[in-house]
Amino acid sequence: MPDDWKRQLDRLHAGLVERDDPAAWVAEADAIDASLRYPYLAVRGPVFGVAACDPGSGPHWRLLLRVTDATPQQARDGLHSHLWFKAKDDTDDRAARRELLAAVAVLEREPVDELEVLGVRYRVVRGDEFARSGEDGLEPPRPTDREPAELSWTGAPTTPSPDPGFVLDPGHADTGPAAAALRLGLGQFAYSGARFPKDVRGHSERAVTTHPGVVLLPVGFGVTEQGENGWRPRGGLMPTPHDARRALYGGMVRSWPDAYGFDDDEKATYARAAEEFRAAGRANEARVGELLFRVCRIERLLRTGPDGPEPPRPSDQDAYGPMKMHPTMDEDGTLHYDD
């Protein structure tokens, strides 16, 4: 192990001991146990979001929007809406509104990944989702992962995403030696294997040099389904294990029957499985016939370089392009719907 790695890990270990925090020690033991039980990393692919560097908030880049979008354009659309609503609701200054609306106009017609507006730099950023895996498949939630105060099964989710405001500085969120070792070990991570096109592999290898720093984003949780070709996601990233459990329950009793046109027998089968899953409380698996669904622990890494977080790569693909998303607004804040 290079000396720099060892010094960083030794410093974190010493800090963990000095804190005299039993909960932190348990979480560290949990992380080490997980690395032994689930020693492999299964990479799902890229995710995108938006970060901002505001001199008024300090020198670091921080996440503005969640890093959960499947394409760069979805993240650009998120920035587009953020700036439009900022112009609509957050200022009465005509000059400020003009500058915000000028940025909106750019995003309506160009696939740009960075803008500076009112002294703040905004950037579409790229991360990678991955999960640990072992002999029994993908890693489920750990006992020390945070849960909502109330484990509700109905209504809209109330747990906020931990992404907005998260500082994109390597090592900022290292809570112990296990997290630091993972982050440092991912420094040379790049796509490999024939399933990735040549240009995708090339851009991934280049990013190791251009953006050598690695930031581990807040852990999320998702529903996965085991199939003939491995595990596949069934829904988006959730902030806590129970939010993912509730998504699985809601899928089985509400959204999936409608989306997939279940007949009465299929609806009844899924409904029984859903109620058994709910009755189990903190279960992380549900079976419906031959199908196995599992709530899994999803991690994300984001690369940084001298100029901040990594933007989308040339080989990252979009399903559609920029478009007008909101009514025209003038510098007085009046909306015009006739166009």
Short mmCIF file of C-alpha atoms in Angstrom, two decimals:
data_model
loop_
_atom_site.label_atom_id
_atom_site.label_comp_id
_atom_site.label_asym_id
_atom_site.label_seq_id
_atom_site.Cartn_x
_atom_site.Cartn_y
_atom_site.Cartn_z
CA MET A 1 0.00 0.00 0.00
CA PRO A 2 1.47 3.41 -0.91
CA ASP A 3 2.61 5.47 2.07
CA ASP A 4 0.01 8.18 1.38
CA TRP A 5 -2.80 5.64 1.58
CA LYS A 6 -1.44 4.26 4.81
CA ARG A 7 -1.13 7.70 6.38
CA GLN A 8 -4.71 8.58 5.48
CA LEU A 9 -6.09 5.34 6.85
CA ASP A 10 -3.98 5.56 10.01
CA ARG A 11 -5.24 9.11 10.60
CA LEU A 12 -8.87 8.03 10.20
CA HIS A 13 -8.36 5.04 12.49
CA ALA A 14 -6.84 7.28 15.15
CA GLY A 15 -9.75 9.70 14.82
CA LEU A 16 -12.25 6.88 15.19
CA VAL A 17 -10.57 5.75 18.40
CA GLU A 18 -10.37 9.28 19.80
CA ARG A 19 -14.06 9.98 19.15
CA ASP A 20 -15.07 7.26 21.61
CA ASP A 21 -18.31 6.83 19.66
CA PRO A 22 -19.71 3.28 20.00
CA ALA A 23 -22.19 3.85 17.16
CA ALA A 24 -19.33 4.79 14.81
CA TRP A 25 -17.39 1.70 15.88
CA VAL A 26 -20.41 -0.51 15.15
CA ALA A 27 -20.87 1.11 11.73
CA GLU A 28 -17.19 0.56 10.95
CA ALA A 29 -17.43 -3.10 11.97
CA ASP A 30 -20.55 -3.38 9.83
CA ALA A 31 -18.67 -1.98 6.82
CA ILE A 32 -15.75 -4.36 7.29
CA ASP A 33 -18.11 -7.33 7.61
CA ALA A 34 -19.89 -6.25 4.41
CA SER A 35 -16.58 -6.06 2.52
CA LEU A 36 -15.91 -9.69 3.45
CA ARG A 37 -19.43 -11.01 2.76
CA TYR A 38 -19.85 -8.97 -0.45
CA PRO A 39 -16.31 -8.62 -1.84
CA TYR A 40 -17.20 -7.77 -5.46
CA LEU A 41 -18.46 -4.55 -7.02
CA ALA A 42 -21.27 -4.70 -9.58
CA VAL A 43 -21.32 -1.55 -11.73
CA ARG A 44 -24.71 -0.48 -13.04
CA GLY A 45 -23.60 2.54 -15.07
CA PRO A 46 -23.63 6.34 -15.10
CA VAL A 47 -25.97 8.70 -13.29
CA PHE A 48 -26.17 12.48 -13.66
CA GLY A 49 -27.09 15.48 -11.57
CA VAL A 50 -26.24 19.16 -11.09
CA ALA A 51 -23.62 20.81 -8.87
CA ALA A 52 -22.97 24.45 -8.09
CA CYS A 53 -19.97 26.47 -6.97
CA ASP A 54 -21.17 29.59 -5.18
CA PRO A 55 -18.38 31.84 -3.82
CA GLY A 56 -20.82 33.05 -1.19
CA SER A 57 -21.01 29.54 0.28
CA GLY A 58 -17.31 28.71 0.20
CA PRO A 59 -14.78 27.38 -2.30
CA HIS A 60 -16.20 23.88 -2.74
CA TRP A 61 -18.59 22.54 -5.32
CA ARG A 62 -21.81 21.23 -3.78
CA LEU A 63 -24.62 19.18 -5.21
CA LEU A 64 -27.61 21.26 -6.22
CA LEU A 65 -29.83 18.45 -7.56
CA ARG A 66 -29.80 14.71 -6.95
CA VAL A 67 -27.34 12.59 -8.92
CA THR A 68 -29.95 10.07 -10.05
CA ASP A 69 -30.78 10.96 -13.66
CA ALA A 70 -30.18 8.36 -16.35
CA THR A 71 -28.95 10.80 -19.02
CA PRO A 72 -27.14 14.15 -19.13
CA GLN A 73 -30.15 15.83 -20.76
CA GLN A 74 -32.39 14.91 -17.85
CA ALA A 75 -29.95 16.70 -15.56
CA ARG A 76 -29.85 19.70 -17.94
CA ASP A 77 -33.65 19.77 -17.78
CA GLY A 78 -33.40 19.84 -13.98
CA LEU A 79 -31.05 22.83 -14.13
CA HIS A 80 -33.33 24.46 -16.72
CA SER A 81 -36.31 24.22 -14.34
CA HIS A 82 -34.25 25.31 -11.32
CA LEU A 83 -33.17 28.53 -13.04
CA TRP A 84 -36.67 29.23 -14.44
CA PHE A 85 -38.30 28.91 -11.03
CA LYS A 86 -35.51 30.96 -9.48
CA ALA A 87 -36.35 33.73 -11.96
CA LYS A 88 -40.06 33.36 -11.22
CA ASP A 89 -40.06 33.07 -7.44
CA ASP A 90 -36.72 34.11 -5.94
CA THR A 91 -36.04 37.61 -7.22
CA ASP A 92 -37.74 40.95 -7.87
CA ASP A 93 -34.64 42.40 -9.49
CA ARG A 94 -35.20 42.87 -13.24
CA ALA A 95 -31.51 42.62 -14.13
CA ALA A 96 -31.11 39.40 -12.13
CA ARG A 97 -34.21 37.96 -13.76
CA ARG A 98 -32.88 38.88 -17.21
CA GLU A 99 -29.64 37.01 -16.53
CA LEU A 100 -31.48 33.95 -15.24
CA LEU A 101 -33.81 33.93 -18.25
CA ALA A 102 -30.87 34.28 -20.64
CA ALA A 103 -29.44 31.07 -19.14
CA VAL A 104 -32.84 29.39 -19.50
CA ALA A 105 -32.90 30.39 -23.18
CA VAL A 106 -29.51 28.74 -23.70
CA LEU A 107 -30.73 25.53 -22.06
CA GLU A 108 -33.82 25.54 -24.28
CA ARG A 109 -31.71 25.22 -27.42
CA GLU A 110 -28.23 23.90 -26.54
CA PRO A 111 -27.00 20.79 -24.67
CA VAL A 112 -24.59 22.77 -22.48
CA ASP A 113 -23.11 21.21 -19.36
CA GLU A 114 -21.92 24.37 -17.61
CA LEU A 115 -23.26 27.89 -17.09
CA GLU A 116 -22.32 30.82 -14.89
CA VAL A 117 -25.31 32.82 -13.68
CA LEU A 118 -25.21 35.69 -11.16
CA GLY A 119 -21.69 34.70 -10.13
CA VAL A 120 -22.58 31.05 -9.48
CA ARG A 121 -21.13 28.24 -11.63
CA TYR A 122 -23.55 25.44 -12.44
CA ARG A 123 -22.39 22.14 -13.91
CA VAL A 124 -24.04 18.92 -15.01
CA VAL A 125 -22.02 16.22 -13.25
CA ARG A 126 -21.49 12.53 -13.85
CA GLY A 127 -21.28 9.68 -11.37
CA ASP A 128 -21.36 5.89 -11.42
CA GLU A 129 -23.74 3.61 -9.53
CA PHE A 130 -22.43 0.36 -8.09
CA ALA A 131 -23.40 -2.23 -5.52
CA ARG A 132 -21.49 -4.84 -3.58
CA SER A 133 -22.16 -8.46 -4.44
CA GLY A 134 -21.36 -11.85 -2.98
CA GLU A 135 -22.39 -15.47 -3.26
CA ASP A 136 -26.05 -14.69 -2.50
CA GLY A 137 -26.29 -11.70 -4.85
CA LEU A 138 -26.38 -7.96 -4.20
CA GLU A 139 -25.84 -6.53 -0.73
CA PRO A 140 -29.02 -5.70 1.22
CA PRO A 141 -29.20 -2.79 3.69
CA ARG A 142 -26.92 -2.94 6.71
CA PRO A 143 -28.24 -2.85 10.29
CA THR A 144 -26.54 0.52 10.79
CA ASP A 145 -28.09 2.21 7.72
CA ARG A 146 -30.37 5.07 8.71
CA GLU A 147 -34.14 4.60 8.69
CA PRO A 148 -37.04 7.10 8.86
CA ALA A 149 -38.34 7.96 12.33
CA GLU A 150 -41.76 6.58 11.30
CA LEU A 151 -41.97 3.48 9.12
CA SER A 152 -45.08 4.46 7.17
CA TRP A 153 -46.32 2.29 4.28
CA THR A 154 -48.76 4.81 2.79
CA GLY A 155 -48.71 8.36 1.50
CA ALA A 156 -45.90 10.22 -0.19
CA PRO A 157 -42.30 9.60 0.95
CA THR A 158 -41.16 12.18 3.49
CA THR A 159 -37.44 11.44 3.76
CA PRO A 160 -35.48 14.13 1.92
CA SER A 161 -32.65 13.20 -0.39
CA PRO A 162 -29.23 13.68 1.25
CA ASP A 163 -27.74 14.86 -2.07
CA PRO A 164 -28.55 18.62 -2.20
CA GLY A 165 -25.83 20.55 -0.39
CA PHE A 166 -23.42 17.59 -0.30
CA VAL A 167 -19.80 18.83 -0.58
CA LEU A 168 -17.88 17.37 -3.53
CA ASP A 169 -14.48 17.20 -1.89
CA PRO A 170 -12.60 13.87 -1.80
CA GLY A 171 -12.44 12.62 1.76
CA HIS A 172 -15.09 15.05 3.03
CA ALA A 173 -17.55 12.28 3.89
CA ASP A 174 -15.05 9.62 4.96
CA THR A 175 -16.43 8.35 8.26
CA GLY A 176 -13.77 5.74 8.93
CA PRO A 177 -11.01 3.60 7.45
CA ALA A 178 -13.41 1.33 5.53
CA ALA A 179 -15.00 4.22 3.59
CA ALA A 180 -11.61 5.79 2.93
CA ALA A 181 -10.12 2.50 1.75
CA LEU A 182 -13.02 2.03 -0.70
CA ARG A 183 -12.68 5.57 -2.02
CA LEU A 184 -8.92 5.29 -2.44
CA GLY A 185 -9.24 1.86 -4.02
CA LEU A 186 -11.65 3.23 -6.63
CA GLY A 187 -9.10 5.79 -7.77
CA GLN A 188 -7.98 3.58 -10.69
CA PHE A 189 -11.47 2.29 -11.49
CA ALA A 190 -12.33 2.33 -15.19
CA TYR A 191 -14.76 0.38 -17.36
CA SER A 192 -13.33 -2.80 -18.84
CA GLY A 193 -14.66 -5.80 -20.71
CA ALA A 194 -16.25 -6.38 -24.09
CA ARG A 195 -19.72 -5.29 -22.98
CA PHE A 196 -18.50 -1.68 -22.99
CA PRO A 197 -17.86 -0.10 -26.42
CA LYS A 198 -14.31 0.97 -27.19
CA ASP A 199 -15.03 4.70 -26.90
CA VAL A 200 -16.75 4.20 -23.52
CA ARG A 201 -13.71 2.32 -22.19
CA GLY A 202 -11.37 4.97 -23.58
CA HIS A 203 -13.22 7.87 -21.99
CA SER A 204 -13.40 5.98 -18.70
CA GLU A 205 -9.65 5.37 -18.70
CA ARG A 206 -9.00 9.03 -19.56
CA ALA A 207 -11.14 10.18 -16.62
CA VAL A 208 -8.78 8.42 -14.20
CA THR A 209 -6.13 10.95 -15.26
CA THR A 210 -8.24 14.07 -15.84
CA HIS A 211 -10.38 13.61 -12.71
CA PRO A 212 -8.29 11.51 -10.30
CA GLY A 213 -10.17 12.39 -7.13
CA VAL A 214 -13.05 10.17 -6.00
CA VAL A 215 -16.02 11.32 -3.94
CA LEU A 216 -18.40 8.75 -2.45
CA LEU A 217 -21.91 10.18 -2.60
CA PRO A 218 -24.53 9.39 0.06
CA VAL A 219 -25.65 5.77 0.00
CA GLY A 220 -29.05 5.00 -1.51
CA PHE A 221 -31.35 2.01 -1.70
CA GLY A 222 -33.28 0.45 -4.55
CA VAL A 223 -35.50 -2.46 -5.51
CA THR A 224 -33.92 -5.09 -7.73
CA GLU A 225 -35.29 -8.22 -9.38
CA GLN A 226 -33.29 -11.41 -9.86
CA GLY A 227 -33.50 -12.75 -13.41
CA GLU A 228 -31.74 -15.18 -15.69
CA ASN A 229 -29.04 -12.62 -16.50
CA GLY A 230 -28.51 -11.33 -12.96
CA TRP A 231 -30.14 -8.55 -10.99
CA ARG A 232 -31.92 -5.63 -12.62
CA PRO A 233 -33.30 -2.43 -11.05
CA ARG A 234 -37.02 -1.95 -10.56
CA GLY A 235 -37.37 1.74 -9.78
CA GLY A 236 -35.35 4.71 -8.65
CA LEU A 237 -32.87 5.39 -5.88
CA MET A 238 -34.36 5.95 -2.42
CA PRO A 239 -32.73 7.68 0.59
CA THR A 240 -33.46 4.94 3.16
CA PRO A 241 -34.09 1.18 3.15
CA HIS A 242 -37.69 1.69 4.25
CA ASP A 243 -38.41 4.13 1.42
CA ALA A 244 -37.27 1.36 -0.95
CA ARG A 245 -39.43 -1.18 0.91
CA ARG A 246 -42.43 1.10 0.56
CA ALA A 247 -41.69 1.49 -3.17
CA LEU A 248 -41.61 -2.31 -3.52
CA TYR A 249 -44.88 -2.67 -1.61
CA GLY A 250 -46.55 0.05 -3.68
CA GLY A 251 -45.32 -1.52 -6.90
CA MET A 252 -46.79 -4.90 -6.05
CA VAL A 253 -50.22 -3.61 -4.96
CA ARG A 254 -50.70 -0.56 -7.20
CA SER A 255 -48.38 0.48 -9.99
CA TRP A 256 -47.23 -2.85 -11.45
CA PRO A 257 -50.72 -4.35 -11.92
CA ASP A 258 -51.75 -1.27 -13.90
CA ALA A 259 -48.48 -0.90 -15.82
CA TYR A 260 -48.25 -4.54 -16.87
CA GLY A 261 -51.93 -5.35 -17.27
CA PHE A 262 -52.13 -8.09 -14.61
CA ASP A 263 -55.18 -10.35 -14.72
CA ASP A 264 -57.19 -11.00 -11.55
CA ASP A 265 -55.12 -14.02 -10.51
CA GLU A 266 -51.84 -12.12 -10.93
CA LYS A 267 -53.21 -9.17 -8.96
CA ALA A 268 -54.23 -11.49 -6.12
CA THR A 269 -50.84 -13.24 -6.11
CA TYR A 270 -48.93 -9.96 -5.94
CA ALA A 271 -51.29 -8.56 -3.31
CA ARG A 272 -50.72 -11.59 -1.03
CA ALA A 273 -46.95 -11.33 -1.46
CA ALA A 274 -47.10 -7.59 -0.73
CA GLU A 275 -49.04 -8.03 2.51
CA GLU A 276 -46.67 -10.77 3.68
CA PHE A 277 -43.74 -8.47 2.92
CA ARG A 278 -45.33 -5.58 4.81
CA ALA A 279 -46.23 -7.77 7.80
CA ALA A 280 -42.58 -8.80 8.12
CA GLY A 281 -41.67 -5.19 8.98
CA ARG A 282 -38.04 -4.71 7.99
CA ALA A 283 -37.78 -7.55 5.48
CA ASN A 284 -35.59 -6.89 2.45
CA GLU A 285 -36.87 -9.63 0.14
CA ALA A 286 -40.22 -10.58 -1.37
CA ARG A 287 -41.06 -13.60 -3.50
CA VAL A 288 -43.84 -13.77 -6.06
CA GLY A 289 -43.86 -17.25 -7.56
CA GLU A 290 -40.44 -17.75 -9.12
CA LEU A 291 -39.54 -14.07 -8.91
CA LEU A 292 -37.32 -12.69 -6.18
CA PHE A 293 -37.25 -8.98 -5.35
CA ARG A 294 -34.62 -7.54 -3.03
CA VAL A 295 -34.02 -4.15 -1.46
CA CYS A 296 -30.34 -3.46 -2.14
CA ARG A 297 -27.74 -0.99 -0.95
CA ILE A 298 -26.62 1.25 -3.83
CA GLU A 299 -23.43 3.31 -3.76
CA ARG A 300 -22.25 6.03 -6.13
CA LEU A 301 -18.89 7.53 -6.94
CA LEU A 302 -18.18 10.85 -8.60
CA ARG A 303 -14.82 11.93 -9.99
CA THR A 304 -13.23 15.34 -9.45
CA GLY A 305 -10.29 17.13 -10.99
CA PRO A 306 -8.45 20.45 -10.64
CA ASP A 307 -11.49 22.36 -11.95
CA GLY A 308 -14.13 20.48 -9.98
CA PRO A 309 -16.48 17.54 -10.60
CA GLU A 310 -16.45 15.53 -13.81
CA PRO A 311 -19.03 16.55 -16.44
CA PRO A 312 -20.65 14.10 -18.88
CA ARG A 313 -18.28 12.23 -21.18
CA PRO A 314 -18.51 12.37 -25.00
CA SER A 315 -19.70 8.76 -25.07
CA ASP A 316 -22.58 9.38 -22.64
CA GLN A 317 -25.80 9.21 -24.63
CA ASP A 318 -29.06 11.15 -24.58
CA ALA A 319 -32.48 9.93 -25.68
CA TYR A 320 -33.63 13.44 -26.65
CA GLY A 321 -32.35 16.99 -26.87
CA PRO A 322 -33.04 20.42 -25.38
CA MET A 323 -36.54 21.87 -25.59
CA LYS A 324 -38.73 24.65 -24.27
CA MET A 325 -40.17 23.45 -20.96
CA HIS A 326 -41.89 26.48 -19.38
CA PRO A 327 -43.96 29.49 -20.47
CA THR A 328 -42.10 32.55 -21.67
CA MET A 329 -41.34 35.01 -18.85
CA ASP A 330 -40.43 38.65 -19.26
CA GLU A 331 -38.05 40.62 -17.04
CA ASP A 332 -40.98 41.79 -14.91
CA GLY A 333 -41.90 38.18 -14.10
CA THR A 334 -45.04 38.13 -16.25
CA LEU A 335 -45.79 34.78 -17.90
CA HIS A 336 -46.86 34.61 -21.55
CA TYR A 337 -48.68 31.46 -22.66
CA ASP A 338 -49.42 32.40 -26.28
CA ASP A 339 -46.18 30.84 -27.63
#
